[in-house]
């Protein structure tokens, strides 16, 4: 009961952030992993799939609850790349790509993206947001910070760890903990396609817990 209440509170808080990366990428990715691996786990352990049905019902209720807010400007302009956050994100990615191409091997250094971005790479059309300290993309973030060696290390650490969790959950029928860790890791990677998902102290700790706790 306590875990269910905690999940509902956290879910409500997440919905109220109106984070497009979380709502449109992370949550669906997490739901797919939980549904896919959870169903197999429950079948192999001889348990009832009622918990998955309950989660699906909760997701449906959450979707209905957030539906009235889809008329908000933040969602109305979701696919409008001529202005707003979508336009600025494209400009930012273009700048970050150029930064990575200019510094392919060593990057610009840890926590140096902001200073290089607003000094040398800020496009005139994106003048409204000069103080961005990361490129809002996991691949570009690792590449611009640490160069290609750092990018390869990051993909091995995050991507390889996530694949290991998925493989363990599938081949060994996993456990509820392993499936939860795998779902969280996949959700974080999905969110990292359009936002920060690693290079903050709290996120680094979370990734360490996700990829290591199952080994303990």
CSV table of C-alpha atoms in Angstrom, one decimal, residues 17-179:
chain,number,residue,atom,x,y,z
A,17,UNK,CA,5.9,19.0,-14.6
A,18,UNK,CA,4.6,18.9,-18.2
A,19,UNK,CA,8.0,17.7,-19.2
A,20,UNK,CA,7.6,16.6,-22.8
A,21,UNK,CA,10.7,14.4,-22.6
A,22,UNK,CA,9.3,12.6,-19.6
A,23,UNK,CA,5.7,12.3,-20.8
A,24,UNK,CA,6.2,11.5,-24.4
A,25,UNK,CA,9.5,9.5,-24.4
A,26,UNK,CA,10.5,8.3,-20.9
A,27,UNK,CA,7.1,7.1,-19.6
A,28,UNK,CA,6.1,5.2,-22.8
A,29,UNK,CA,9.6,3.6,-22.9
A,30,UNK,CA,9.3,2.6,-19.3
A,31,UNK,CA,5.8,1.2,-19.8
A,32,UNK,CA,6.8,-0.9,-22.7
A,33,UNK,CA,9.7,-2.5,-20.8
A,34,UNK,CA,7.6,-3.1,-17.7
A,35,UNK,CA,4.8,-4.6,-19.8
A,36,UNK,CA,7.1,-6.8,-22.0
A,37,UNK,CA,9.4,-8.1,-19.2
A,38,UNK,CA,6.8,-8.0,-16.4
A,39,UNK,CA,4.4,-10.2,-18.3
A,40,UNK,CA,7.1,-12.8,-19.0
A,41,UNK,CA,8.2,-12.7,-15.4
A,42,UNK,CA,4.7,-13.2,-14.0
A,43,UNK,CA,4.0,-16.0,-16.3
A,44,UNK,CA,7.2,-17.9,-15.6
A,45,UNK,CA,6.8,-17.4,-11.8
A,46,UNK,CA,3.2,-18.6,-12.0
A,47,UNK,CA,1.7,-15.3,-10.7
A,48,UNK,CA,-1.3,-13.5,-11.7
A,49,UNK,CA,-0.9,-10.6,-14.2
A,50,UNK,CA,-3.3,-8.5,-12.2
A,51,UNK,CA,-0.6,-6.1,-11.1
A,52,UNK,CA,0.2,-5.3,-14.7
A,53,UNK,CA,-3.5,-4.8,-15.4
A,54,UNK,CA,-3.6,-2.5,-12.4
A,55,UNK,CA,-0.6,-0.5,-13.7
A,56,UNK,CA,-2.3,-0.2,-17.2
A,57,UNK,CA,-5.5,1.0,-15.6
A,58,UNK,CA,-3.5,3.6,-13.6
A,59,UNK,CA,-1.7,4.7,-16.8
A,60,UNK,CA,-5.1,5.1,-18.5
A,61,UNK,CA,-6.4,7.2,-15.6
A,62,UNK,CA,-3.3,9.4,-15.7
A,63,UNK,CA,-3.8,9.8,-19.4
A,64,UNK,CA,-7.4,10.9,-18.9
A,65,UNK,CA,-6.3,13.3,-16.1
A,66,UNK,CA,-3.8,15.0,-18.3
A,67,UNK,CA,-5.9,15.2,-21.4
A,68,UNK,CA,-7.5,18.6,-20.5
A,69,UNK,CA,-4.0,20.1,-20.3
A,70,UNK,CA,-3.1,19.1,-23.8
A,71,UNK,CA,-4.7,22.3,-24.9
A,72,UNK,CA,-1.9,24.3,-23.1
A,73,UNK,CA,0.5,26.2,-25.3
A,74,UNK,CA,3.3,23.9,-24.3
A,75,UNK,CA,1.6,20.9,-26.0
A,76,UNK,CA,-0.1,22.8,-28.8
A,77,UNK,CA,3.3,23.8,-30.2
A,78,UNK,CA,4.8,20.4,-29.7
A,79,UNK,CA,5.6,19.8,-33.4
A,80,UNK,CA,6.0,23.5,-34.3
A,81,UNK,CA,9.7,23.9,-35.2
A,82,UNK,CA,9.3,27.4,-36.4
A,83,UNK,CA,9.3,28.9,-33.0
A,84,UNK,CA,9.2,28.1,-29.3
A,85,UNK,CA,11.2,25.4,-27.5
A,86,UNK,CA,11.2,23.1,-30.6
A,87,UNK,CA,12.9,25.7,-32.7
A,88,UNK,CA,15.4,26.6,-30.0
A,89,UNK,CA,16.2,22.9,-29.5
A,90,UNK,CA,17.0,22.4,-33.1
A,91,UNK,CA,19.3,25.5,-33.1
A,92,UNK,CA,21.0,24.2,-29.9
A,93,UNK,CA,21.6,20.8,-31.5
A,94,UNK,CA,23.1,22.4,-34.6
A,95,UNK,CA,25.4,24.5,-32.4
A,96,UNK,CA,26.4,21.4,-30.3
A,97,UNK,CA,27.1,19.4,-33.4
A,98,UNK,CA,29.4,22.1,-34.7
A,99,UNK,CA,31.1,22.2,-31.4
A,100,UNK,CA,31.7,18.5,-31.4
A,101,UNK,CA,33.0,18.6,-34.9
A,102,UNK,CA,35.4,21.4,-34.0
A,103,UNK,CA,36.7,19.5,-30.9
A,104,UNK,CA,36.2,15.8,-31.9
A,105,UNK,CA,38.9,14.2,-29.8
A,106,UNK,CA,39.1,16.1,-26.6
A,107,UNK,CA,35.8,17.9,-26.5
A,108,UNK,CA,35.6,21.3,-24.8
A,109,UNK,CA,36.0,19.9,-21.3
A,110,UNK,CA,33.7,19.0,-18.4
A,111,UNK,CA,31.2,21.7,-17.6
A,112,UNK,CA,32.6,24.0,-20.3
A,113,UNK,CA,29.7,23.8,-22.7
A,114,UNK,CA,28.0,26.9,-21.5
A,115,UNK,CA,31.1,29.1,-22.0
A,116,UNK,CA,31.9,27.9,-25.5
A,117,UNK,CA,28.2,27.9,-26.5
A,118,UNK,CA,27.4,31.5,-25.6
A,119,UNK,CA,30.8,32.8,-26.7
A,120,UNK,CA,31.4,31.0,-30.1
A,121,UNK,CA,28.5,28.8,-31.1
A,122,UNK,CA,25.2,30.5,-30.2
A,123,UNK,CA,23.3,31.0,-33.4
A,124,UNK,CA,21.7,34.4,-33.9
A,125,UNK,CA,18.2,32.9,-34.2
A,126,UNK,CA,18.6,31.3,-30.7
A,127,UNK,CA,19.6,34.5,-28.9
A,128,UNK,CA,16.7,34.1,-26.4
A,129,UNK,CA,18.5,31.2,-24.6
A,130,UNK,CA,22.2,32.1,-24.3
A,131,UNK,CA,22.8,30.4,-20.9
A,132,UNK,CA,22.3,26.7,-21.7
A,133,UNK,CA,24.9,24.5,-20.0
A,134,UNK,CA,24.2,21.3,-21.9
A,135,UNK,CA,23.1,20.4,-25.4
A,136,UNK,CA,19.9,18.6,-24.4
A,137,UNK,CA,21.0,15.3,-26.0
A,138,UNK,CA,22.9,12.5,-24.3
A,139,UNK,CA,25.2,11.8,-27.3
A,140,UNK,CA,26.1,15.4,-27.9
A,141,UNK,CA,26.6,16.0,-24.2
A,142,UNK,CA,29.2,13.2,-23.8
A,143,UNK,CA,30.9,14.2,-27.1
A,144,UNK,CA,31.2,17.9,-26.4
A,145,UNK,CA,32.3,17.4,-22.8
A,146,UNK,CA,34.8,14.6,-23.3
A,147,UNK,CA,35.4,14.0,-27.0
A,148,UNK,CA,35.1,10.8,-28.9
A,149,UNK,CA,36.9,8.7,-26.2
A,150,UNK,CA,34.4,10.0,-23.6
A,151,UNK,CA,31.5,9.4,-25.9
A,152,UNK,CA,32.5,5.8,-26.4
A,153,UNK,CA,33.0,5.4,-22.6
A,154,UNK,CA,29.6,6.9,-22.0
A,155,UNK,CA,27.9,4.6,-24.5
A,156,UNK,CA,29.7,1.6,-23.0
A,157,UNK,CA,28.7,2.6,-19.4
A,158,UNK,CA,25.1,3.6,-20.0
A,159,UNK,CA,24.2,1.7,-23.1
A,160,UNK,CA,26.0,-1.5,-22.2
A,161,UNK,CA,24.7,-1.4,-18.6
A,162,UNK,CA,21.1,-1.0,-19.9
A,163,UNK,CA,21.5,-3.9,-22.4
A,164,UNK,CA,22.9,-6.1,-19.6
A,165,UNK,CA,19.9,-5.4,-17.4
A,166,UNK,CA,17.5,-6.1,-20.3
A,167,UNK,CA,19.4,-9.3,-21.2
A,168,UNK,CA,19.4,-10.5,-17.6
A,169,UNK,CA,15.7,-9.8,-17.2
A,170,UNK,CA,14.9,-11.7,-20.4
A,171,UNK,CA,17.3,-14.7,-20.3
A,172,UNK,CA,17.1,-15.4,-16.6
A,173,UNK,CA,13.4,-14.3,-16.2
A,174,UNK,CA,14.9,-11.6,-14.0
A,175,UNK,CA,13.3,-10.4,-10.9
A,176,UNK,CA,11.0,-7.5,-10.1
A,177,UNK,CA,14.0,-5.5,-9.1
A,178,UNK,CA,15.9,-6.2,-12.2
A,179,UNK,CA,12.9,-5.4,-14.4
